[in-house]
Amino acid sequence: MLSKCRWWRDAVIYQVYVRSFLDSTGDGIGDLAGVRAGLPYLKKLGVDGIWLSPFYPSPQHDHGYDVADYCGVDPLFGDLAEFDLLMAAARRLGVKVLLDIVPNHCSSEHPWFQEALASAPGSAARARFHFADGRGPDGAEPPNNWHSMFGGPAWSRVTEADGRPGQWYLHMFAPEQPDWNWRNQEVGAEFDRVLRFWLDRGIDGFRIDVAAGLFKHPQLPDSDDPEADARTRDSVNPLAWNQPEVHDVWRHWRTVCEQYTARDGRERLLVGEVSVPSAREHAKYVRPDELHQAFFFDLLSAPWDADAFRKVITEAMQDIAGTGSTVTWVLNNHDQVRTVTRYGEPATGCSGLGAARARAAALLMLALPGAAYIYQGEELGLPEVVDLPDDVLTDPIFRRTGSRARIRDGCRVPLPWSGQASPFGFTSGAESARPWLPQPSYFAEYATDRALADTRSFWHLYRDGLQLRAALPQLGEGTLDWLDAPPGVLGFVRGDGLVCAVNFGTAPTPAPVPGTPLLSSGPCPAGVLPGSTAAWWMSDL
Ligand code: NOJ
């Protein structure tokens, strides 16, 4: 009973980036009915649940991470009735559903921000956000030197009712995403209402955007190192992120979830997007009375190197598992360069290298103790689309920095489902229907119908890995014991004799211990672990 109730501890969740998953209306943008149509595909893949990227009413400046109404569905994606149908279908199939909640900021079109703009400085409406007077003679300089994560200053100036330039408001992301002031009681109360609205509709939990955000230093002082803040998209400004008060919010949200669990025994999950400087800081977010899980991004950012992987896995196991939670492994999401491309080394001229490594990494992740998240399209081995023309790019980072470096459109290109030409079955519209981002012709090779028909595909590797994970008691939650392995090779045992080994090098090496093969990420002769390959087997020892 206990383990059933704590389903999330080793769950594998598939991230559905709704606008790029499947389009049921023919407008070139994926939607909730498309997600419902795709559920049997995901069930067949074997994931435990889905996380839906934001589908709320939004002007879409940051593809829904700019929320204008937290309790609705944007007509682009459907309506509440369609959401309820999706929930019912997911429930029938036994697929859990997590929603993406965005508490750090809203949209500049949110009614409360509009009210703040129309109200005077010092008003109660402005107190829900961070409004401040500017510096310099005419208040023409921002109130402090903080940078936005999307480039440029973190402040924008408003025009007051009399038509004159007035106060500034804080936005740690785009100007269209004003930050909430969590020191204002009304903000927390409003989010309670939002949580209950969706929990009452039967969801299984929330993925929490920017969960180390929310509170800022109360005096909003200058940062000592604004240049460092500007150089990185990571949350490095210690005055704007990871303030101690945020933990009270997660304690409170946990109690809200537990109230629902107390009614029906079904545990609701809170998983945070937590970007903080160390595994130790990260662990604070998953203390027993806070978030259930927090994405562990160090695996995603580790270079393809056995020692680097071993270090991040060891730290995670020590610091996070030490809280009583499980580690939440992540190799990809809608903000990152796709795995196949990230692990590729074009300079070597070896085109299959990135794919081989991505397959090995997937098998490694699925063998680690804890939970795992998979971004849509990774199960197809989709590469990043690196040559999108400037005029189709939508990422606000591109607009605000003028740079293509680290933009996020290339991993968000709509999925190919079938056929030889775009839209590859993504949209139910005419052949001429245009997906919101153009799909390259080579996506034909990755279409789901081809992947399902080819037992050597990424899809089959993921499916087989997920099936074994569900069947073998050694996998999922628990501990791992490292094996002695040659340099460049990682090997560990799970439970009663299940071995996972990964060869990070390119030359073959003997398998660390003998045994019976279960699954490998590439061809694997008996007793040998080829380069860029991971394998699972049952040890004979
Ligand atoms: C993190 C989300 O994953 C990203 O897509 C978004 O742009 C920022 N948070 C701001 O909400």
Coordinates of C-alpha atoms and ligand atoms in Angstrom, one line a residue:
M1 CA 0.0 0.0 0.0
L2 CA 2.8 2.4 1.0
S3 CA 4.7 1.8 -2.2
K4 CA 1.6 2.3 -4.4
C5 CA 0.8 5.5 -2.6
R6 CA 4.4 6.8 -3.1
W7 CA 4.2 6.1 -6.9
W8 CA 6.3 9.2 -7.7
R9 CA 9.5 7.9 -6.1
D10 CA 10.6 5.9 -9.1
A11 CA 8.1 7.2 -11.7
V12 CA 9.2 7.9 -15.3
I13 CA 7.4 11.0 -16.5
Y14 CA 7.2 12.1 -20.2
Q15 CA 7.3 15.8 -20.8
V16 CA 4.7 16.8 -23.3
Y17 CA 5.5 20.2 -24.9
V18 CA 1.9 20.7 -26.0
R19 CA 2.3 23.0 -28.9
S20 CA 4.7 20.6 -30.6
F21 CA 3.2 17.2 -29.7
L22 CA 0.2 16.7 -32.0
D23 CA -2.2 19.1 -33.6
S24 CA -5.9 18.1 -33.8
T25 CA -7.3 21.3 -35.4
G26 CA -5.0 21.8 -38.4
D27 CA -3.7 25.2 -37.3
G28 CA -0.1 24.0 -37.0
I29 CA 0.0 24.2 -33.2
G30 CA -0.3 21.1 -31.0
D31 CA -3.2 21.1 -28.5
L32 CA -4.9 19.1 -25.7
A33 CA -7.0 17.0 -28.0
G34 CA -3.8 16.1 -29.8
V35 CA -2.3 15.0 -26.4
R36 CA -5.4 12.9 -25.8
A37 CA -5.0 11.2 -29.2
G38 CA -1.4 10.5 -28.4
L39 CA -2.0 8.9 -25.0
P40 CA -2.1 5.3 -26.3
Y41 CA 1.3 5.9 -27.9
L42 CA 2.7 7.0 -24.6
K43 CA 1.0 4.1 -22.8
K44 CA 2.6 1.7 -25.2
L45 CA 6.0 3.4 -24.6
G46 CA 5.5 2.6 -20.9
V47 CA 5.8 5.9 -19.1
D48 CA 4.0 6.4 -15.8
G49 CA 2.8 9.9 -16.4
I50 CA 3.0 13.1 -18.4
W51 CA 3.9 16.6 -17.5
L52 CA 2.0 19.1 -19.7
S53 CA 3.8 22.4 -20.5
P54 CA 1.6 25.5 -19.8
F55 CA -1.6 25.6 -21.8
Y56 CA -3.2 28.5 -19.9
P57 CA -4.5 31.7 -21.6
S58 CA -1.4 33.6 -22.5
P59 CA -0.1 36.0 -25.1
Q60 CA 2.6 33.3 -25.7
H61 CA 5.6 35.6 -25.4
D62 CA 7.4 32.7 -23.7
H63 CA 5.2 29.9 -25.0
G64 CA 2.8 29.9 -22.1
Y65 CA 5.3 30.7 -19.3
D66 CA 3.6 34.1 -19.4
V67 CA 0.3 33.2 -17.8
A68 CA -2.7 35.6 -18.1
D69 CA -5.2 33.4 -16.4
Y70 CA -4.0 30.5 -14.2
C71 CA -7.4 28.7 -14.2
G72 CA -8.2 28.5 -17.9
V73 CA -7.2 26.9 -21.2
D74 CA -5.9 29.1 -24.1
P75 CA -8.2 28.7 -27.1
L76 CA -5.1 27.7 -29.0
F77 CA -5.0 24.5 -27.0
G78 CA -8.7 23.8 -26.4
D79 CA -10.9 24.5 -23.4
L80 CA -11.7 23.2 -20.0
A81 CA -14.1 20.6 -21.4
E82 CA -11.3 19.2 -23.5
F83 CA -9.0 19.2 -20.5
D84 CA -11.5 17.1 -18.6
L85 CA -11.7 14.7 -21.5
L86 CA -7.9 14.4 -21.5
M87 CA -7.9 13.7 -17.7
A88 CA -10.6 11.1 -18.1
A89 CA -8.7 9.3 -20.9
A90 CA -5.4 9.5 -18.9
R91 CA -7.2 8.0 -15.8
R92 CA -8.6 5.2 -17.9
L93 CA -5.1 4.3 -19.2
G94 CA -3.5 4.7 -15.8
V95 CA -1.3 7.6 -16.9
K96 CA -0.7 10.3 -14.3
V97 CA -1.0 14.0 -15.3
L98 CA 1.2 16.8 -14.0
L99 CA 0.5 20.5 -14.8
D100 CA 3.1 23.1 -15.1
I101 CA 2.5 25.9 -12.7
V102 CA 4.3 29.3 -13.0
P103 CA 4.4 31.1 -9.6
N104 CA 7.5 33.3 -10.0
H105 CA 5.9 35.6 -12.6
C106 CA 2.8 36.0 -14.7
S107 CA 2.0 37.7 -18.0
S108 CA 1.8 41.5 -18.4
E109 CA -1.7 40.8 -19.6
H110 CA -2.7 39.2 -16.3
P111 CA -5.6 41.3 -14.9
W112 CA -3.7 42.1 -11.6
F113 CA -0.8 43.5 -13.6
Q114 CA -3.1 45.5 -15.8
E115 CA -4.7 46.8 -12.6
A116 CA -1.3 47.7 -11.2
L117 CA -0.4 49.6 -14.4
A118 CA -3.6 51.6 -14.1
S119 CA -3.0 52.3 -10.4
A120 CA -0.8 54.9 -8.7
P121 CA 2.6 54.3 -7.3
G122 CA 2.3 52.9 -3.7
S123 CA -1.1 51.4 -4.4
A124 CA -2.2 48.0 -3.1
A125 CA -2.4 46.8 -6.8
R126 CA 1.3 47.6 -7.3
A127 CA 2.3 46.0 -4.1
R128 CA 1.5 42.5 -5.6
F129 CA 4.5 43.1 -7.9
H130 CA 7.9 44.7 -7.5
F131 CA 7.4 48.3 -8.5
A132 CA 10.1 50.8 -7.6
D133 CA 11.2 54.3 -8.4
G134 CA 14.2 54.6 -10.7
R135 CA 17.6 56.0 -9.8
G136 CA 19.3 59.1 -11.2
P137 CA 18.0 62.6 -11.7
D138 CA 14.7 61.8 -13.4
G139 CA 14.4 58.2 -12.1
A140 CA 15.6 57.2 -15.6
E141 CA 18.0 54.5 -14.3
P142 CA 16.6 51.1 -13.2
P143 CA 16.3 50.6 -9.4
N144 CA 19.2 48.2 -9.3
N145 CA 21.7 46.5 -11.6
W146 CA 20.1 43.1 -11.9
H147 CA 20.0 41.3 -15.3
S148 CA 17.1 39.4 -16.8
M149 CA 17.7 35.7 -17.5
F150 CA 16.7 36.4 -21.1
G151 CA 19.2 39.3 -21.6
G152 CA 19.1 43.0 -20.8
P153 CA 18.1 44.7 -17.6
A154 CA 15.6 43.0 -15.2
W155 CA 13.5 46.2 -15.0
S156 CA 11.2 48.0 -17.4
R157 CA 9.8 51.4 -17.0
V158 CA 6.0 52.2 -17.1
T159 CA 4.2 55.2 -18.3
E160 CA 2.0 56.6 -15.6
A161 CA -1.7 57.8 -16.0
D162 CA -0.5 61.3 -16.6
G163 CA 1.5 60.2 -19.6
R164 CA 4.9 60.7 -18.0
P165 CA 7.6 58.1 -17.5
G166 CA 7.1 56.6 -14.1
Q167 CA 8.1 53.7 -11.9
W168 CA 9.9 50.5 -12.9
Y169 CA 8.8 46.9 -12.4
L170 CA 11.0 43.8 -12.0
H171 CA 11.0 40.9 -14.5
M172 CA 13.7 38.3 -14.1
F173 CA 12.7 36.9 -17.5
A174 CA 11.1 38.9 -20.4
P175 CA 9.4 42.3 -19.8
E176 CA 6.1 40.5 -20.6
Q177 CA 6.7 38.4 -17.5
P178 CA 6.4 40.6 -14.4
D179 CA 7.6 38.9 -11.2
W180 CA 5.1 38.5 -8.4
N181 CA 5.9 39.9 -5.0
W182 CA 5.6 36.9 -2.7
R183 CA 6.0 39.1 0.4
N184 CA 2.4 40.2 -0.4
Q185 CA -0.1 37.9 1.2
E186 CA -2.6 38.2 -1.6
V187 CA -0.2 36.5 -4.0
G188 CA 0.1 33.3 -1.9
A189 CA -3.6 33.2 -1.3
E190 CA -4.3 33.5 -5.0
F191 CA -2.0 30.6 -5.8
D192 CA -3.8 28.5 -3.1
R193 CA -6.9 29.0 -5.1
V194 CA -5.1 28.0 -8.3
L195 CA -3.7 24.8 -6.8
R196 CA -7.1 23.8 -5.5
F197 CA -8.8 24.6 -8.8
W198 CA -6.7 22.0 -10.7
L199 CA -6.4 19.5 -7.9
D200 CA -10.2 19.5 -7.8
R201 CA -10.2 18.6 -11.5
G202 CA -8.3 15.4 -10.6
I203 CA -4.7 16.1 -11.6
D204 CA -1.8 14.2 -10.0
G205 CA 0.5 17.1 -9.3
F206 CA 2.5 20.1 -10.5
R207 CA 5.8 20.7 -12.1
I208 CA 6.8 24.1 -10.5
D209 CA 8.5 26.6 -12.8
V210 CA 11.5 28.5 -11.3
A211 CA 11.0 26.9 -7.9
A212 CA 14.1 28.6 -6.5
G213 CA 12.7 32.0 -7.5
L214 CA 9.6 33.7 -6.0
F215 CA 11.3 35.7 -3.2
K216 CA 13.9 38.4 -3.8
H217 CA 16.1 40.1 -1.2
P218 CA 13.7 42.5 0.6
Q219 CA 15.8 45.6 -0.1
L220 CA 16.4 44.7 -3.8
P221 CA 20.1 45.8 -3.5
D222 CA 22.6 45.9 -6.3
S223 CA 24.3 42.6 -7.2
D224 CA 28.1 42.5 -6.5
D225 CA 28.8 40.8 -9.8
P226 CA 26.1 41.8 -12.4
E227 CA 28.4 40.8 -15.2
A228 CA 28.5 37.2 -14.0
D229 CA 24.7 37.2 -13.7
A230 CA 24.5 38.4 -17.3
R231 CA 27.0 35.9 -18.7
T232 CA 25.0 32.9 -17.8
R233 CA 21.4 31.8 -18.0
D234 CA 21.7 30.0 -14.7
S235 CA 20.2 31.5 -11.6
V236 CA 23.5 32.9 -10.2
N237 CA 22.4 36.3 -8.6
P238 CA 22.2 35.3 -4.9
L239 CA 19.9 38.3 -4.2
A240 CA 17.2 37.2 -6.7
W241 CA 17.2 33.4 -6.2
N242 CA 17.2 30.8 -3.5
Q243 CA 16.0 33.1 -0.7
P244 CA 15.2 31.1 2.5
E245 CA 11.6 32.2 2.6
V246 CA 10.7 30.2 -0.5
H247 CA 10.9 27.0 1.6
D248 CA 7.8 28.1 3.6
V249 CA 5.8 28.2 0.4
W250 CA 6.8 24.7 -0.5
R251 CA 6.0 23.5 3.0
H252 CA 2.5 25.1 2.6
W253 CA 1.9 23.6 -0.8
R254 CA 2.9 20.2 0.5
T255 CA 0.2 20.5 3.2
V256 CA -2.3 21.4 0.5
C257 CA -1.4 18.2 -1.5
E258 CA -1.5 16.1 1.7
Q259 CA -5.1 17.3 2.4
Y260 CA -6.1 15.8 -1.0
T261 CA -4.1 12.6 -0.3
A262 CA -5.8 12.3 3.1
R263 CA -9.2 12.2 1.3
D264 CA -8.5 9.4 -1.2
G265 CA -5.0 8.0 -0.5
R266 CA -3.8 9.2 -3.9
E267 CA -0.5 11.1 -3.5
R268 CA -0.2 14.4 -5.4
L269 CA 3.3 15.3 -6.5
L270 CA 5.2 18.5 -6.4
V271 CA 8.3 18.5 -8.6
G272 CA 10.4 21.7 -8.7
E273 CA 12.5 23.2 -11.4
V274 CA 15.3 24.0 -9.0
S275 CA 18.5 25.6 -10.3
V276 CA 20.8 26.2 -7.4
P277 CA 24.6 26.1 -7.0
S278 CA 25.1 22.7 -5.4
A279 CA 23.6 19.3 -4.7
R280 CA 23.5 20.3 -1.0
E281 CA 21.4 23.4 -1.7
H282 CA 19.2 21.4 -4.0
A283 CA 18.6 18.8 -1.2
K284 CA 17.0 21.5 0.9
Y285 CA 14.1 21.7 -1.5
V286 CA 13.2 18.0 -1.1
R287 CA 13.2 17.8 2.7
P288 CA 10.4 15.5 3.9
D289 CA 7.9 18.4 4.3
E290 CA 8.8 20.3 1.2
L291 CA 8.7 19.3 -2.5
H292 CA 8.5 15.6 -3.3
Q293 CA 11.1 16.0 -6.1
A294 CA 13.3 18.6 -7.7
F295 CA 14.9 18.1 -11.1
F296 CA 18.6 17.2 -10.8
F297 CA 20.1 19.1 -13.7
D298 CA 23.8 18.2 -13.0
L299 CA 23.4 14.9 -15.0
L300 CA 22.2 16.9 -17.9
S301 CA 25.1 19.4 -17.7
A302 CA 27.8 16.8 -17.1
P303 CA 30.2 16.3 -20.1
W304 CA 30.3 12.9 -21.7
D305 CA 33.0 11.5 -19.3
A306 CA 32.9 8.6 -16.9
D307 CA 34.4 10.5 -14.0
A308 CA 32.1 13.5 -14.5
F309 CA 29.0 11.2 -14.5
R310 CA 30.2 9.2 -11.5
K311 CA 30.8 12.4 -9.5
V312 CA 27.4 13.9 -10.2
I313 CA 25.6 10.6 -9.5
T314 CA 27.6 10.1 -6.2
E315 CA 26.8 13.6 -5.1
A316 CA 23.2 13.3 -5.9
M317 CA 22.9 10.0 -4.1
Q318 CA 24.6 11.4 -1.0
D319 CA 22.9 14.7 -0.7
I320 CA 19.5 14.2 -2.1
A321 CA 18.8 10.6 -1.2
G322 CA 20.0 11.6 2.3
T323 CA 16.8 13.7 2.7
G324 CA 14.6 10.6 2.3
S325 CA 13.5 11.7 -1.2
T326 CA 14.7 10.1 -4.4
V327 CA 16.8 11.7 -7.1
T328 CA 14.9 13.0 -10.1
W329 CA 17.2 12.4 -13.1
V330 CA 17.0 14.6 -16.1
L331 CA 18.9 14.5 -19.4
N332 CA 16.8 16.8 -21.5
N333 CA 13.9 19.2 -21.6
H334 CA 12.4 22.0 -23.7
D335 CA 15.1 24.5 -22.7
Q336 CA 18.1 22.3 -23.7
V337 CA 19.9 21.2 -26.9
R338 CA 18.6 17.7 -27.7
T339 CA 20.8 14.9 -26.3
V340 CA 21.8 13.4 -29.6
T341 CA 23.2 16.7 -30.7
R342 CA 24.7 17.7 -27.4
Y343 CA 26.7 14.4 -27.1
G344 CA 27.7 14.5 -30.8
E345 CA 31.2 15.5 -31.8
P346 CA 30.9 16.8 -35.3
A347 CA 34.7 17.5 -35.4
T348 CA 35.4 13.8 -35.4
G349 CA 33.3 13.2 -38.5
C350 CA 31.6 10.3 -36.7
S351 CA 28.0 11.1 -37.3
G352 CA 26.5 8.3 -35.2
L353 CA 28.5 9.1 -32.1
G354 CA 25.9 11.5 -30.6
A355 CA 23.1 8.9 -31.2
A356 CA 25.1 6.1 -29.7
R357 CA 26.0 8.1 -26.6
A358 CA 22.4 9.4 -26.2
R359 CA 21.1 5.8 -26.3
A360 CA 23.7 4.8 -23.7
A361 CA 22.8 7.8 -21.5
A362 CA 19.2 6.8 -21.6
L363 CA 19.9 3.3 -20.5
L364 CA 22.1 4.6 -17.7
M365 CA 19.5 7.0 -16.5
L366 CA 16.8 4.3 -16.5
A367 CA 19.0 2.1 -14.4
L368 CA 19.7 4.8 -11.7
P369 CA 17.8 4.7 -8.4
G370 CA 15.0 7.2 -8.3
A371 CA 12.7 8.9 -10.8
A372 CA 13.4 10.1 -14.4
Y373 CA 11.9 12.6 -16.8
I374 CA 12.1 12.2 -20.6
Y375 CA 11.4 15.1 -23.0
Q376 CA 9.2 14.4 -25.9
G377 CA 11.0 13.3 -29.1
E378 CA 14.0 11.9 -27.1
E379 CA 12.3 8.5 -27.5
L380 CA 12.7 9.0 -31.3
G381 CA 16.3 10.1 -31.1
L382 CA 15.4 13.4 -32.6
P383 CA 18.4 15.7 -33.2
E384 CA 18.3 19.4 -32.5
V385 CA 17.3 21.5 -35.5
V386 CA 20.3 23.8 -35.7
D387 CA 19.5 25.7 -38.9
L388 CA 16.2 27.3 -38.3
P389 CA 16.1 30.6 -40.2
D390 CA 16.2 33.8 -38.0
D391 CA 12.7 34.8 -39.2
V392 CA 11.0 31.8 -37.6
L393 CA 12.7 31.9 -34.2
T394 CA 10.4 32.6 -31.4
D395 CA 12.5 32.3 -28.3
P396 CA 12.5 35.6 -26.4
I397 CA 16.2 35.0 -25.7
F398 CA 16.9 35.5 -29.4
R399 CA 14.9 38.7 -29.5
R400 CA 16.5 40.1 -26.3
T401 CA 20.1 39.2 -27.0
G402 CA 20.3 39.2 -30.8
S403 CA 22.3 36.0 -30.5
R404 CA 21.5 32.5 -31.6
A405 CA 23.7 31.0 -28.8
R406 CA 21.7 28.8 -26.6
I407 CA 18.3 29.6 -28.1
R408 CA 15.6 27.0 -27.5
D409 CA 13.6 26.7 -30.7
G410 CA 15.7 23.9 -32.1
C411 CA 14.4 21.3 -29.6
R412 CA 10.8 22.5 -29.9
V413 CA 10.2 21.6 -33.6
P414 CA 6.9 19.6 -33.8
L415 CA 7.2 15.9 -33.6
P416 CA 7.1 13.7 -36.8
W417 CA 4.5 11.0 -36.6
S418 CA 4.3 9.5 -40.1
G419 CA 4.8 10.0 -43.8
Q420 CA 7.6 11.3 -46.0
A421 CA 7.1 15.1 -45.9
S422 CA 6.3 17.8 -43.4
P423 CA 3.9 18.0 -41.5
F424 CA 4.7 14.3 -41.0
G425 CA 1.2 13.6 -39.5
F426 CA 1.8 16.3 -36.8
T427 CA -1.2 18.2 -37.9
S428 CA -4.6 16.8 -38.9
G429 CA -4.9 19.6 -41.5
A430 CA -4.2 19.5 -45.2
E431 CA -0.8 18.3 -46.4
S432 CA -0.1 22.0 -46.9
A433 CA -0.7 22.8 -43.2
R434 CA 2.4 24.4 -41.7
P435 CA 3.6 23.5 -38.3
W436 CA 4.5 26.5 -36.2
L437 CA 8.2 25.8 -36.6
P438 CA 9.4 24.2 -39.9
Q439 CA 10.3 20.5 -39.7
P440 CA 13.4 19.5 -41.7
S441 CA 12.9 16.8 -44.4
Y442 CA 15.2 14.4 -42.5
F443 CA 12.5 14.2 -39.7
A444 CA 11.0 11.5 -42.0
E445 CA 13.6 9.0 -40.7
Y446 CA 12.5 9.7 -37.1
A447 CA 8.7 9.5 -37.5
T448 CA 7.0 7.4 -34.8
D449 CA 5.5 4.9 -37.3
R450 CA 9.0 4.1 -38.6
A451 CA 10.4 4.0 -35.0
L452 CA 7.7 1.5 -33.9
A453 CA 8.3 -0.7 -36.9
D454 CA 12.1 -0.9 -36.4
T455 CA 13.3 -2.9 -33.4
R456 CA 16.7 -1.2 -33.5
S457 CA 15.1 2.3 -33.0
F458 CA 15.5 4.6 -30.0
W459 CA 11.8 4.0 -29.3
H460 CA 12.3 0.2 -28.8
L461 CA 15.3 0.9 -26.6
Y462 CA 13.2 3.2 -24.4
R463 CA 10.2 0.8 -24.4
D464 CA 12.3 -2.2 -23.5
G465 CA 14.1 -0.3 -20.8
L466 CA 10.8 0.9 -19.3
Q467 CA 9.3 -2.6 -19.5
L468 CA 12.3 -4.1 -17.7
R469 CA 12.2 -1.3 -15.1
A470 CA 8.6 -2.1 -14.4
A471 CA 9.3 -5.9 -14.2
L472 CA 12.6 -6.1 -12.3
P473 CA 12.5 -5.3 -8.5
Q474 CA 16.2 -4.3 -8.7
L475 CA 15.4 -1.2 -10.7
G476 CA 13.6 1.9 -9.6
E477 CA 14.0 3.1 -6.0
G478 CA 17.0 1.9 -3.9
T479 CA 20.7 2.2 -3.8
L480 CA 23.6 1.4 -6.1
D481 CA 27.1 -0.1 -5.6
W482 CA 29.9 0.9 -7.9
L483 CA 31.9 -1.8 -9.5
D484 CA 35.6 -1.7 -10.3
A485 CA 35.8 -0.8 -13.9
P486 CA 38.5 0.2 -16.4
P487 CA 39.2 3.9 -16.9
G488 CA 36.4 5.4 -19.0
V489 CA 33.9 2.8 -17.9
L490 CA 31.1 3.2 -15.3
G491 CA 29.7 0.1 -13.8
F492 CA 27.3 -0.4 -10.9
V493 CA 25.1 -3.1 -9.4
R494 CA 21.4 -2.6 -8.4
G495 CA 20.0 -4.8 -5.8
D496 CA 20.3 -8.4 -6.3
G497 CA 22.8 -8.7 -9.2
L498 CA 21.5 -6.3 -11.8
V499 CA 24.5 -4.7 -13.5
C500 CA 24.6 -1.6 -15.6
A501 CA 27.8 -0.6 -17.3
V502 CA 28.5 2.3 -19.7
N503 CA 31.6 2.5 -21.9
F504 CA 32.3 6.3 -22.4
G505 CA 35.3 5.6 -24.6
T506 CA 35.3 4.5 -28.2
A507 CA 37.3 1.2 -28.0
P508 CA 35.7 -2.0 -26.7
T509 CA 36.4 -3.2 -23.2
P510 CA 35.7 -6.4 -21.4
A511 CA 32.4 -6.4 -19.4
P512 CA 33.1 -5.7 -15.7
V513 CA 31.5 -9.0 -14.6
P514 CA 30.1 -12.0 -16.4
G515 CA 26.4 -12.6 -16.6
T516 CA 23.2 -12.9 -18.7
P517 CA 22.5 -10.0 -21.1
L518 CA 19.2 -8.2 -20.6
L519 CA 19.4 -5.1 -22.8
S520 CA 22.0 -3.0 -24.5
S521 CA 22.0 0.3 -26.2
G522 CA 23.9 -1.1 -29.2
P523 CA 25.2 -4.4 -30.5
C524 CA 27.0 -6.1 -27.7
P525 CA 29.0 -9.4 -28.2
A526 CA 29.1 -11.7 -25.1
G527 CA 31.5 -10.5 -22.4
V528 CA 32.4 -7.3 -24.3
L529 CA 31.2 -3.7 -23.9
P530 CA 31.8 -1.8 -27.1
G531 CA 32.5 1.9 -27.1
S532 CA 29.7 4.5 -26.5
T533 CA 27.5 1.6 -25.3
A534 CA 25.5 0.8 -22.2
A535 CA 24.3 -2.6 -21.2
W536 CA 22.2 -4.2 -18.5
W537 CA 22.8 -7.8 -17.5
M538 CA 22.2 -10.2 -14.6
S539 CA 25.4 -11.0 -12.9
D540 CA 26.5 -14.7 -12.5
L541 CA 28.5 -13.8 -9.4
Ligands
NOJ1 C1 11.8 27.7 -17.1 C2 11.0 27.1 -18.2 O1 11.4 25.8 -18.4 C3 11.4 28.0 -19.4 O2 10.9 27.5 -20.6 C4 10.8 29.4 -19.2 O3 11.2 30.2 -20.2 C5 11.3 29.9 -17.8 N1 11.3 29.0 -16.8 C6 10.5 31.2 -17.4 O4 9.3 30.8 -17.1

